[in-house]
Structures are given as structure tokens and as C-alpha cells.
Short mmCIF file of C-alpha atoms in Angstrom, two decimals:
data_model
loop_
_atom_site.label_atom_id
_atom_site.label_comp_id
_atom_site.label_asym_id
_atom_site.label_seq_id
_atom_site.Cartn_x
_atom_site.Cartn_y
_atom_site.Cartn_z
CA MET M 1 34.12 77.52 -6.89
CA ALA M 2 36.15 74.40 -7.71
CA PHE M 3 34.83 70.84 -7.25
CA THR M 4 36.99 67.87 -6.76
CA PHE M 5 36.27 64.43 -8.11
CA ILE M 6 37.69 60.92 -8.16
CA THR M 7 39.37 59.49 -11.25
CA VAL M 8 38.12 56.12 -12.36
CA MET M 9 41.20 53.92 -12.45
CA ALA M 10 42.26 52.15 -15.66
CA GLY M 11 40.49 48.83 -16.19
CA ASP M 12 37.63 49.56 -13.86
CA THR M 13 34.24 48.71 -15.10
CA SER M 14 32.18 50.07 -12.24
CA TRP M 15 31.44 53.81 -11.87
CA ILE M 16 31.72 53.66 -8.11
CA SER M 17 33.67 56.35 -6.13
CA HIS M 18 37.09 55.36 -4.97
CA TYR M 19 36.89 56.95 -1.57
CA ASP M 20 38.59 55.44 1.43
CA ASP M 21 37.53 57.09 4.69
CA GLY M 22 37.74 60.41 3.05
CA THR M 23 41.19 59.82 1.46
CA ARG M 24 41.23 60.30 -2.33
CA ARG M 25 43.43 58.08 -4.41
CA GLU M 26 43.61 60.76 -7.08
CA THR M 27 41.90 64.13 -7.26
CA ARG M 28 41.55 66.74 -9.92
CA GLU M 29 39.62 69.94 -10.27
CA ALA M 30 36.93 70.91 -12.69
CA ASP M 31 38.58 73.45 -15.00
CA SER M 32 37.12 76.80 -15.93
CA PHE M 33 38.05 78.32 -19.34
CA LEU M 34 39.06 81.38 -17.46
CA ASP M 35 41.75 79.35 -15.81
CA LEU M 36 43.01 77.45 -18.77
CA GLY M 37 46.21 79.48 -18.91
CA GLU M 38 47.27 78.63 -15.33
CA GLU M 39 49.22 75.52 -16.46
CA VAL M 40 51.61 77.48 -18.64
CA ASP M 41 55.27 77.14 -17.64
CA LYS M 42 56.21 80.26 -15.62
CA ASP M 43 59.93 79.78 -15.01
CA GLY M 44 60.86 80.46 -18.59
CA THR M 45 63.20 77.44 -18.86
CA ASP M 46 61.43 75.83 -21.83
CA VAL M 47 62.77 76.61 -25.35
CA SER M 48 60.60 79.21 -26.97
CA LEU M 49 59.01 78.25 -30.28
CA ASP M 50 58.80 82.01 -31.14
CA THR M 51 62.48 81.92 -32.07
CA ILE M 52 62.21 78.72 -34.20
CA LEU M 53 58.87 78.49 -36.08
CA PRO M 54 57.41 80.99 -38.58
CA ASP M 55 53.76 81.94 -37.96
CA GLU M 56 52.39 79.75 -40.89
CA LEU M 57 53.95 76.58 -39.53
CA LEU M 58 53.00 77.43 -35.95
CA GLU M 59 49.36 77.95 -37.13
CA ARG M 60 49.39 74.51 -38.71
CA ILE M 61 50.72 72.79 -35.62
CA LEU M 62 48.22 74.51 -33.22
CA ALA M 63 45.27 73.70 -35.54
CA TYR M 64 45.80 69.93 -34.86
CA LEU M 65 45.41 70.49 -31.09
CA PRO M 66 42.19 69.74 -29.17
CA THR M 67 40.03 72.73 -28.59
CA ALA M 68 40.89 73.05 -24.93
CA SER M 69 44.60 72.96 -25.78
CA ILE M 70 44.11 75.76 -28.35
CA LEU M 71 42.51 77.91 -25.72
CA ARG M 72 45.43 77.19 -23.36
CA ALA M 73 47.89 78.09 -26.22
CA GLY M 74 46.18 81.47 -26.65
CA CYS M 75 47.14 82.24 -23.05
CA VAL M 76 50.95 81.62 -23.57
CA CYS M 77 51.82 84.92 -25.02
CA LYS M 78 50.56 87.82 -27.27
CA ARG M 79 51.90 86.26 -30.42
CA TRP M 80 50.10 82.90 -29.76
CA TYR M 81 46.95 84.72 -28.83
CA GLU M 82 46.95 86.72 -32.03
CA ILE M 83 47.60 83.57 -34.04
CA VAL M 84 44.65 81.50 -32.59
CA SER M 85 42.31 84.51 -32.88
CA SER M 86 43.19 85.25 -36.55
CA GLU M 87 40.82 84.63 -39.44
CA ARG M 88 43.48 82.58 -41.21
CA PHE M 89 43.85 80.21 -38.21
CA LEU M 90 40.11 79.82 -37.87
CA TRP M 91 39.90 79.03 -41.59
CA ASN M 92 42.58 76.39 -41.03
CA LEU M 93 40.50 74.88 -38.26
CA THR M 94 37.64 74.36 -40.78
CA HIS M 95 39.92 72.07 -42.78
CA SER M 96 41.61 70.32 -39.91
CA LEU M 97 40.71 67.07 -38.18
CA ARG M 98 37.24 66.62 -36.62
CA GLN M 99 37.06 67.37 -32.94
CA LYS M 100 35.86 64.64 -30.58
CA PRO M 101 32.50 65.65 -29.07
CA TRP M 102 32.21 66.92 -25.57
CA TYR M 103 29.26 66.06 -23.30
CA TYR M 104 27.50 68.79 -21.39
CA MET M 105 25.82 67.35 -18.28
CA PHE M 106 23.14 69.36 -16.52
CA THR M 107 23.47 68.99 -12.76
CA SER M 108 20.20 70.69 -11.77
CA SER M 109 16.59 69.99 -12.78
CA ASP M 110 15.66 73.72 -12.36
CA GLU M 111 18.66 75.69 -13.51
CA PRO M 112 20.75 75.26 -16.69
CA THR M 113 23.94 74.67 -14.80
CA GLY M 114 26.54 71.93 -15.38
CA TYR M 115 29.88 70.81 -16.72
CA ALA M 116 31.24 69.79 -20.02
CA TYR M 117 33.32 66.62 -20.37
CA ASP M 118 36.27 66.42 -22.75
CA ALA M 119 36.90 62.73 -23.53
CA VAL M 120 40.22 63.46 -25.24
CA LEU M 121 41.88 65.13 -22.18
CA ARG M 122 39.44 63.39 -19.80
CA LYS M 123 38.55 66.60 -17.98
CA TRP M 124 35.43 68.37 -16.88
CA TYR M 125 35.00 72.15 -17.58
CA GLY M 126 32.61 74.67 -16.16
CA ILE M 127 30.70 76.33 -19.00
CA GLU M 128 27.76 78.72 -18.78
CA LEU M 129 25.11 78.31 -21.46
CA PRO M 130 23.67 81.57 -22.73
CA PHE M 131 19.81 82.18 -23.13
CA ILE M 132 18.66 78.69 -21.95
CA GLU M 133 16.56 79.18 -18.82
CA THR M 134 16.01 75.48 -17.62
CA SER M 135 17.55 72.11 -18.30
CA ASN M 136 14.34 70.74 -19.87
CA TRP M 137 14.52 72.87 -23.01
CA PHE M 138 14.89 71.00 -26.35
CA ILE M 139 18.44 70.84 -27.67
CA ALA M 140 20.07 69.81 -30.87
CA SER M 141 23.60 70.14 -32.06
CA SER M 142 25.73 69.92 -35.21
CA TYR M 143 29.35 70.87 -36.07
CA GLY M 144 29.93 73.20 -33.13
CA LEU M 145 26.57 74.81 -33.01
CA VAL M 146 23.86 74.14 -30.53
CA CYS M 147 20.14 75.07 -30.94
CA PHE M 148 17.94 75.56 -27.93
CA MET M 149 14.10 75.74 -27.98
CA ASP M 150 12.02 76.55 -24.90
CA ASN M 151 9.69 73.95 -23.48
CA ASP M 152 6.70 76.31 -22.88
CA SER M 153 5.81 78.02 -26.06
CA ARG M 154 8.16 75.89 -28.15
CA SER M 155 8.67 78.91 -30.40
CA GLU M 156 11.67 80.66 -28.79
CA LEU M 157 14.78 79.38 -30.55
CA PHE M 158 18.40 80.37 -30.04
CA MET M 159 21.49 79.32 -31.94
CA CYS M 160 24.82 79.29 -30.02
CA ASN M 161 28.41 78.24 -30.10
CA PRO M 162 29.02 77.18 -26.42
CA ILE M 163 32.68 77.72 -26.63
CA THR M 164 32.84 81.27 -28.04
CA LYS M 165 29.38 82.20 -26.60
CA ARG M 166 28.44 83.71 -29.93
CA CYS M 167 24.59 83.53 -30.13
CA ARG M 168 21.64 84.66 -32.12
CA LYS M 169 17.79 84.41 -31.72
CA LEU M 170 15.96 82.77 -34.62
CA GLU M 171 12.69 83.92 -36.06
CA LYS M 172 9.64 82.20 -34.51
CA PRO M 173 8.50 79.18 -36.60
CA SER M 174 5.30 79.25 -38.55
CA GLY M 175 2.55 76.73 -38.70
CA LEU M 176 1.18 74.93 -35.72
CA LYS M 177 1.52 77.14 -32.67
CA PHE M 178 0.79 74.58 -29.97
CA SER M 179 1.68 70.92 -29.87
CA ASP M 180 1.42 68.00 -27.58
CA TYR M 181 4.87 66.67 -28.57
CA SER M 182 7.87 68.28 -30.36
CA ALA M 183 11.24 67.05 -31.68
CA LEU M 184 14.16 69.33 -32.59
CA ALA M 185 16.88 68.55 -35.08
CA MET M 186 19.61 70.57 -36.92
CA SER M 187 22.36 70.09 -39.44
CA VAL M 188 25.33 72.34 -40.31
CA ASN M 189 27.06 72.40 -43.64
CA ARG M 190 30.72 71.96 -42.88
CA GLU M 191 31.84 74.05 -45.93
CA SER M 192 29.39 76.96 -45.99
CA HIS M 193 28.38 76.91 -42.26
CA ASN M 194 24.79 77.39 -43.35
CA TYR M 195 22.40 75.30 -41.23
CA THR M 196 19.02 73.74 -41.24
CA VAL M 197 16.67 73.41 -38.28
CA ALA M 198 13.73 71.02 -38.24
CA ILE M 199 10.85 70.86 -35.76
CA VAL M 200 8.45 67.96 -35.84
CA LYS M 201 5.20 68.79 -34.02
CA SER M 202 2.52 66.35 -33.03
CA LYS M 203 -0.93 67.31 -31.78
CA GLN M 204 -3.82 64.96 -30.95
CA ILE M 205 -7.03 65.40 -33.03
CA PRO M 206 -9.67 66.53 -30.54
CA GLU M 207 -11.56 63.67 -28.97
CA ASN M 208 -9.59 61.04 -31.02
CA PHE M 209 -6.58 59.61 -29.26
CA PHE M 210 -5.73 57.44 -32.24
CA GLN M 211 -5.32 60.35 -34.74
CA TRP M 212 -2.46 62.73 -34.59
CA ASP M 213 -1.70 65.79 -36.65
CA ILE M 214 2.02 65.75 -37.68
CA SER M 215 3.63 68.90 -38.97
CA ILE M 216 7.35 69.44 -40.14
CA ASN M 217 8.71 72.99 -40.00
CA ILE M 218 12.05 73.79 -41.63
CA TYR M 219 14.36 76.77 -41.00
CA ASP M 220 16.98 77.66 -43.61
CA SER M 221 19.70 79.99 -42.23
CA LYS M 222 20.73 81.15 -45.69
CA LYS M 223 17.24 82.48 -46.34
CA GLU M 224 16.55 83.14 -42.64
CA THR M 225 13.02 81.88 -43.11
CA TRP M 226 10.72 79.13 -41.81
CA MET M 227 8.40 77.00 -43.93
CA THR M 228 5.85 74.33 -43.10
CA SER M 229 7.18 71.56 -45.22
CA LEU M 230 4.47 68.99 -44.59
CA THR M 231 1.29 68.32 -42.61
CA GLU M 232 -0.30 64.85 -42.31
CA VAL M 233 -2.62 62.96 -40.01
CA LEU M 234 -1.29 59.60 -38.74
CA MET M 235 -3.58 56.89 -37.46
CA GLY M 236 -2.32 54.94 -34.36
CA TRP M 237 1.03 56.81 -34.21
CA ARG M 238 2.10 60.11 -32.59
CA GLY M 239 5.39 61.96 -32.69
CA GLY M 240 7.72 62.30 -29.73
CA ASP M 241 10.91 64.31 -28.89
CA GLU M 242 13.54 62.26 -30.71
CA SER M 243 14.81 63.32 -34.15
CA VAL M 244 18.01 63.93 -36.11
CA ILE M 245 19.10 65.00 -39.64
CA CYS M 246 21.55 62.75 -41.48
CA ASN M 247 22.65 63.34 -45.12
CA GLY M 248 19.70 65.53 -46.00
CA VAL M 249 17.11 63.16 -44.41
CA LEU M 250 15.13 64.00 -41.27
CA TYR M 251 14.50 60.90 -39.12
CA PHE M 252 12.16 60.84 -36.12
CA LEU M 253 10.65 58.27 -33.99
CA VAL M 254 6.99 57.71 -33.61
CA TYR M 255 5.08 55.96 -30.85
CA SER M 256 2.06 53.60 -31.05
CA THR M 257 -1.13 54.96 -29.58
CA GLY M 258 -3.09 51.68 -30.01
CA GLY M 259 -6.03 51.18 -32.38
CA GLY M 260 -4.28 48.12 -33.84
CA GLN M 261 -1.62 45.53 -32.98
CA PRO M 262 1.76 46.99 -34.06
CA GLU M 263 4.69 44.67 -33.76
CA SER M 264 6.48 47.31 -31.81
CA ARG M 265 5.72 50.36 -29.72
CA HIS M 266 8.13 52.32 -31.81
CA ALA M 267 8.76 53.08 -35.45
CA LEU M 268 11.11 55.39 -37.38
CA ILE M 269 9.98 57.89 -40.16
CA ALA M 270 12.44 59.14 -42.80
CA TYR M 271 11.56 62.39 -44.46
CA ASN M 272 13.87 63.69 -47.24
CA ILE M 273 14.16 67.57 -46.56
CA SER M 274 16.70 67.96 -49.29
CA ASN M 275 14.32 66.66 -51.99
CA ARG M 276 10.80 66.97 -50.57
CA SER M 277 9.07 66.57 -53.93
CA THR M 278 9.94 62.84 -54.10
CA GLN M 279 8.09 62.10 -50.86
CA THR M 280 4.28 61.95 -50.99
CA THR M 281 3.21 60.59 -47.49
CA LEU M 282 4.91 59.84 -44.18
CA ARG M 283 3.07 56.51 -43.90
CA ARG M 284 5.05 55.06 -46.71
CA SER M 285 8.38 55.92 -45.11
CA PHE M 286 7.97 53.95 -41.96
CA ILE M 287 11.01 51.90 -40.95
CA ALA M 288 10.59 49.14 -38.29
CA VAL M 289 12.86 49.25 -35.22
CA PRO M 290 15.20 46.35 -34.77
CA CYS M 291 13.57 44.97 -31.60
CA SER M 292 11.18 45.80 -28.79
CA LEU M 293 12.61 49.08 -27.32
CA THR M 294 11.95 50.84 -24.09
CA CYS M 295 13.41 53.99 -25.66
CA GLY M 296 15.47 55.04 -28.65
CA ARG M 297 18.03 57.84 -29.09
CA LEU M 298 18.98 58.93 -32.63
CA MET M 299 22.26 60.48 -33.62
CA ASN M 300 24.23 61.43 -36.82
CA MET M 301 27.62 59.65 -36.89
CA LYS M 302 29.50 60.78 -39.93
CA GLU M 303 26.26 61.13 -41.96
CA LYS M 304 25.07 57.68 -40.88
CA LEU M 305 21.99 57.22 -38.69
CA VAL M 306 22.86 55.43 -35.48
CA MET M 307 20.35 54.42 -32.72
CA VAL M 308 21.11 53.63 -29.12
CA GLY M 309 18.08 51.77 -27.68
CA GLY M 310 16.91 50.19 -24.46
CA ILE M 311 16.19 46.52 -25.23
CA GLY M 312 12.87 45.40 -23.52
CA LYS M 313 12.30 41.96 -21.99
CA HIS M 314 10.44 39.50 -24.19
CA ASP M 315 7.52 39.14 -21.74
CA ARG M 316 7.66 42.71 -20.42
CA PRO M 317 8.71 44.93 -23.29
CA ASP M 318 8.46 48.04 -21.12
CA ILE M 319 11.17 46.72 -18.77
CA ILE M 320 14.81 47.27 -19.91
CA LYS M 321 17.16 44.28 -19.89
CA GLY M 322 20.09 45.81 -21.88
CA ILE M 323 21.23 48.47 -24.30
CA GLY M 324 22.01 48.03 -28.03
CA ILE M 325 23.60 50.11 -30.74
CA TRP M 326 22.50 49.87 -34.36
CA VAL M 327 23.32 51.68 -37.63
CA LEU M 328 20.74 52.09 -40.50
CA ASN M 329 21.92 50.84 -43.93
CA ASP M 330 19.39 51.03 -46.86
CA ALA M 331 16.44 51.06 -44.44
CA LYS M 332 17.68 47.98 -42.61
CA TRP M 333 19.28 48.01 -39.14
CA GLU M 334 22.67 46.41 -38.48
CA GLU M 335 23.55 45.71 -34.86
CA ILE M 336 26.92 47.17 -33.95
CA VAL M 337 27.23 46.06 -30.39
CA ARG M 338 25.40 45.40 -27.08
CA MET M 339 26.55 46.98 -23.94
CA PRO M 340 28.31 44.36 -21.83
CA HIS M 341 26.44 43.44 -18.71
CA LYS M 342 29.18 44.64 -16.39
CA TYR M 343 28.87 48.12 -17.68
CA PHE M 344 25.00 47.95 -17.58
CA GLN M 345 25.28 46.91 -13.99
CA GLY M 346 27.90 49.72 -13.34
CA PHE M 347 25.12 52.31 -13.65
CA GLY M 348 23.40 50.85 -10.67
CA GLU M 349 19.57 51.22 -10.93
CA PHE M 350 19.02 51.98 -14.59
CA ASP M 351 15.67 53.53 -15.83
CA ASP M 352 13.83 52.28 -18.85
CA VAL M 353 14.57 55.56 -20.53
CA PHE M 354 17.96 57.28 -20.52
CA ALA M 355 20.07 59.96 -22.21
CA SER M 356 22.36 59.21 -25.07
CA SER M 357 23.90 61.42 -27.83
CA GLY M 358 26.95 61.25 -30.11
CA THR M 359 28.80 62.44 -33.18
CA ASP M 360 31.88 61.48 -35.14
CA ASP M 361 32.90 58.12 -33.60
CA LEU M 362 32.06 58.73 -30.01
CA ILE M 363 28.76 57.91 -28.22
CA TYR M 364 27.76 59.02 -24.69
CA ILE M 365 25.29 57.09 -22.48
CA GLN M 366 23.93 58.44 -19.27
CA SER M 367 21.39 57.36 -16.69
CA TYR M 368 18.85 60.09 -15.64
CA GLY M 369 19.16 58.85 -12.06
CA SER M 370 22.92 59.60 -11.58
CA PRO M 371 25.79 61.46 -13.09
CA ALA M 372 27.44 58.26 -14.29
CA LEU M 373 28.61 58.77 -17.87
CA LEU M 374 29.78 55.94 -20.24
CA THR M 375 31.40 56.37 -23.69
CA PHE M 376 31.63 54.00 -26.57
CA ASP M 377 34.09 54.51 -29.38
CA MET M 378 32.47 53.20 -32.66
CA ASN M 379 35.88 52.98 -34.42
CA LEU M 380 37.79 51.16 -31.65
CA LYS M 381 34.71 49.28 -30.29
CA LEU M 382 35.82 50.43 -26.79
CA TRP M 383 33.70 51.05 -23.72
CA LYS M 384 35.07 53.48 -21.14
CA TRP M 385 33.74 55.34 -18.13
CA SER M 386 34.34 59.11 -17.96
CA GLN M 387 36.10 60.77 -15.12
CA LYS M 388 33.65 61.29 -12.33
CA CYS M 389 31.54 64.45 -12.73
CA PRO M 390 32.35 67.16 -10.22
CA VAL M 391 28.81 67.10 -8.86
CA ALA M 392 27.40 64.19 -6.95
CA LYS M 393 23.73 63.19 -6.45
CA ARG M 394 22.47 65.09 -3.41
CA PHE M 395 18.85 63.83 -3.10
CA PRO M 396 16.97 60.74 -4.33
CA LEU M 397 14.83 62.53 -6.95
CA GLN M 398 17.64 64.57 -8.50
CA LEU M 399 17.69 64.02 -12.19
CA PHE M 400 20.70 64.36 -14.64
CA THR M 401 20.69 64.72 -18.30
CA GLY M 402 22.75 66.22 -21.13
CA PHE M 403 23.73 66.58 -24.73
CA CYS M 404 26.98 66.33 -26.78
CA PHE M 405 28.40 68.89 -29.14
CA GLU M 406 31.56 69.28 -31.22
CA PRO M 407 33.75 71.96 -29.63
CA ARG M 408 34.79 74.41 -32.38
CA LEU M 409 36.15 77.90 -32.45
CA GLU M 410 35.62 78.96 -36.04
CA ILE M 411 31.86 78.61 -36.51
CA ALA M 412 29.36 81.29 -35.52
CA PRO M 413 25.52 81.28 -35.81
#
């Protein structure tokens, strides 16, 4: 089934539908990958590259296309399909330019259904995610792979390439079986395609709300084994659900549980998973957040830690007044930008917590209360609304969330 949506016109800052008594100014359809070949010229009037370019040169040209365009190219003819499916072509993709991340938006709170947004071609695609059962599973991504962890036992993990649908189930992690809070992170080596998965588990010490047992479990795809890298009891702080791996360091947010007067309700912990012997305690690796936050979202942007955070009011730190973006340099935060108020207002009613993820130079920000999606280009310092999601909000309590991933064809779990 196809869904139509309204294109946000150039220069608009509000994410409001451009409907006029049912008449659409401009409509498009959400694409399915099964239909990507439909746009191919059928009258045969175009000059065929088959008669001009040798395979090696054609491979190099196609390797620079966006992923969606490569999939279309594979539908042109048998020769092109064989080229984009060949091992040599996939090897060339590994050494080609980075792909801009896509954003997968869940459109149901109960089922893992949704659409993926391509910011380069400004299109939505219908993609089915294998294995995942509900949209509230834990999700982490890196270099074309996405890791899913169930929200019940928090021990069922699957690694998947959402584009090729190649998947595998990981061994169950060792260590703490049950936890009050969990955070999932992963990192893929772009050369070897080996990957690391990290789970930070946080469990309250019985009858003591101020003491929390923190454990870090690490999975190595090369060895195909889990290990409990660290366990420690923190006083006055607990873990949460936000973590990321950057340049061999695991970063995760912790939250104040009282028992003192911390300057902020949040703090950041850095744990070096590539050289664990140099770190003796988590408490000594605390990094203060740049200001009072309502929430924080961590992401790896070219091996730099970037945080998108809701800025709390001075007198009411739990009430959001704006959104800021910071990058961590030598344990100090540098503010990159604050969201202009016109975009903040464009979301309509904005919750104190929200979804945000990014990679490469592109950050996505989404309100849980609506399918509004805003992008920020770190390189161009440019804010831009996405094309409107094919699914609209149907009832007041409907929630939307999502995650970003780099669309790649050559990597498999």
C-alpha cells in the first residue's frame, strides 16, 4: 500500500502540512525497494552506457552513487545487476565515500513498522526490519549494521544489515541477568568489519536507592564471545539507556539519584574499552555535562562524541526551553549550535525528552509526540525539515521514535 505525503517547500521553517481543502501542492509516494526499478527509462531512447564504458570504469562510477540509486541501477539490466552484486564492486564500496545516514521512524508503538528517510534524495522508503518484535527494543548502529536487543530479558541480541536483510543472532551476554536500566552501543571497524557491542547494565542495590551496581559487558565479533569487563557500585548515580562508542571509548550517561547535591541531574562516564587496564574506577572518569539538561542523546560523528541535549530552564531544570548540540574535546564540551527558536516552535508541543541520533555529519532530531523530523548538517551548519513522513498521527497518545543508520550494501554481520 502506498502513502502520499506533502513536500515541505524550500525556505519553510514550520513542519505544518501544506493542505488546502484536500488539494495537494505537491505529492509523492513512499517508495518500496521492490519498486525502485520502476523509474528506469522504458522507451529505449537513452544512449546505453553498455556500449561505451568497460566494466571497471562503470563500477567506479556506480560506487559513488547513493545506496538507493545503486539499488535502482541494479534493476536497469542484467549486466548492471551483475556489477552491483559482484564482490569486486562491494569491495569498491568499502573504499568509496561515506553514505549519508538514513533515519528509520517507527510509526507504531506496538509493532516494528515504519519508514526510512533518505536525506540525500529526500525520500521515504518502506523497509521491514527482521527479528525485532516491538518498537521499544534497544537499538544501536554503526557503519551499516544495526544491533537490536529485546526489552524484556535484555539478553536476546540480533545483528542486521537493514538494506540487505542479512542477520545473525548473537550469543547471550554473560554477567548480570536482570537489570533496572540498560544501555546498548556498538562500533564497527571500517576496514576489517569486525564489531564490538557494549551493554551497560544498572541495578539498584536492594533496599538502597542511592547505591547502584553498574556492569559493562563487551562482545567481540572476532572471538564471538562476551566478557564482563567491569563491575562497580556507584553512590548517588545510576545508569540509563544512553551510550555510544567513539574511538575505542565507551561513553554513557548516568543520572543522579539524590543522596547529595550534584550540580546537574546528568553526568557522563568515559570507559576505555580498547585499553581497559589503564582505568581503575568509573568514579574517576566522570565528565560534567555542559548545562542543566532535560535529556541527552549521544552519537559518534566521525569518531568525535557529540551530544544533543534539551536545555532546562534556570528555575525549572526539568522543563525544556531549547535544544543545544555540543562536541567533546579533551573532556571539555564545546557548543556547536543551539536550535533556532523558529524550528523549536515548528515541532509544536515539544516534550522534555526526545529522540535524536546521527552519524557522519548529519544529525536527526524527532519529537516523540509527532512524526516531525528535523536534520542538522554539522559541516554546513544547516537546519532542514525532512519531507513529511507518509504516516500522520492518528490518535493523541500515539508515540513516534526512531534511529539512524548508514545504508551500506557490502557489510554483513
